[in-house]
Amino acid sequence: MGRNFNIFKGLIYLSVYITTTMVIPFLTFTLMKEFSINGVDIILEQPDYDRIIFWVSAFGLLISACAFFNYSSPKQSIRKGTISLIQILLNCLYIWSYKFSGATEIRFEIIIEVANFGFIAINVENMVMLYMGVYFLTIVLKGYDFIDFIINREKIREKRYKPQLGGIDKA
């Protein structure tokens, strides 16, 4: 497994992260923007939609770029540990941006013919907080890995380059 495999693996994960952090949320909020049920129009307020799409796109691009560098880095390297910590922190900001962009409390206006009938609100704030708890535990785990990579740097390098020596004695 060489550099080309790592680059290919990074590109695969880049496309997966672009799909999950940008394309799927964009399509979901675009489809939710305006729809009709039994002749009743349900419309998402326009400023909320623009703000949600902006934050999803901004953090989605950052997370996708970090995913490429994370998965294209060699195993047990300090670079991989650093990038994975940055990626986890960006994932936390991405989830947190759903709260501040207005995506955790989505408000729809119900319009029957020409009159405004009322509104529906969907609140998923508790789910976002649950994800934040899971990401906190992931930060602890990635931080431990990073410290382990630094402390055992020489052992990792010896183990990585030992098969490449191919029987040559180190004198």
mmCIF file of C-alpha atoms in Angstrom, residues 1-17 64-76 80:
data_model
loop_
_atom_site.group_PDB
_atom_site.id
_atom_site.type_symbol
_atom_site.label_atom_id
_atom_site.label_comp_id
_atom_site.label_asym_id
_atom_site.label_seq_id
_atom_site.Cartn_x
_atom_site.Cartn_y
_atom_site.Cartn_z
ATOM 1 C CA MET A 1 0.000 0.000 0.000
ATOM 2 C CA GLY A 2 1.559 3.202 -1.120
ATOM 3 C CA ARG A 3 0.955 6.832 -1.707
ATOM 4 C CA ASN A 4 -1.382 6.260 -4.645
ATOM 5 C CA PHE A 5 -3.631 4.044 -2.530
ATOM 6 C CA ASN A 6 -3.734 6.693 0.214
ATOM 7 C CA ILE A 7 -4.653 9.405 -2.317
ATOM 8 C CA PHE A 8 -7.365 7.168 -3.784
ATOM 9 C CA LYS A 9 -8.686 6.415 -0.288
ATOM 10 C CA GLY A 10 -8.677 10.154 0.483
ATOM 11 C CA LEU A 11 -10.674 10.894 -2.682
ATOM 12 C CA ILE A 12 -13.224 8.197 -1.805
ATOM 13 C CA TYR A 13 -13.746 9.661 1.668
ATOM 14 C CA LEU A 14 -13.843 13.186 0.218
ATOM 15 C CA SER A 15 -16.754 12.172 -2.012
ATOM 16 C CA VAL A 16 -18.511 10.397 0.889
ATOM 17 C CA TYR A 17 -18.212 13.474 3.112
ATOM 18 C CA SER A 64 -14.693 17.345 3.292
ATOM 19 C CA ALA A 65 -11.227 18.863 2.819
ATOM 20 C CA CYS A 66 -10.130 17.611 6.250
ATOM 21 C CA ALA A 67 -11.538 14.165 5.418
ATOM 22 C CA PHE A 68 -9.339 14.011 2.321
ATOM 23 C CA PHE A 69 -6.183 14.916 4.260
ATOM 24 C CA ASN A 70 -7.124 12.659 7.174
ATOM 25 C CA TYR A 71 -7.735 9.536 5.087
ATOM 26 C CA SER A 72 -4.830 10.138 2.705
ATOM 27 C CA SER A 73 -2.330 10.371 5.579
ATOM 28 C CA PRO A 74 -0.244 7.352 6.626
ATOM 29 C CA LYS A 75 -1.563 5.275 9.511
ATOM 30 C CA GLN A 76 -0.403 6.252 12.997
ATOM 31 C CA LYS A 80 -3.181 11.942 10.649
#
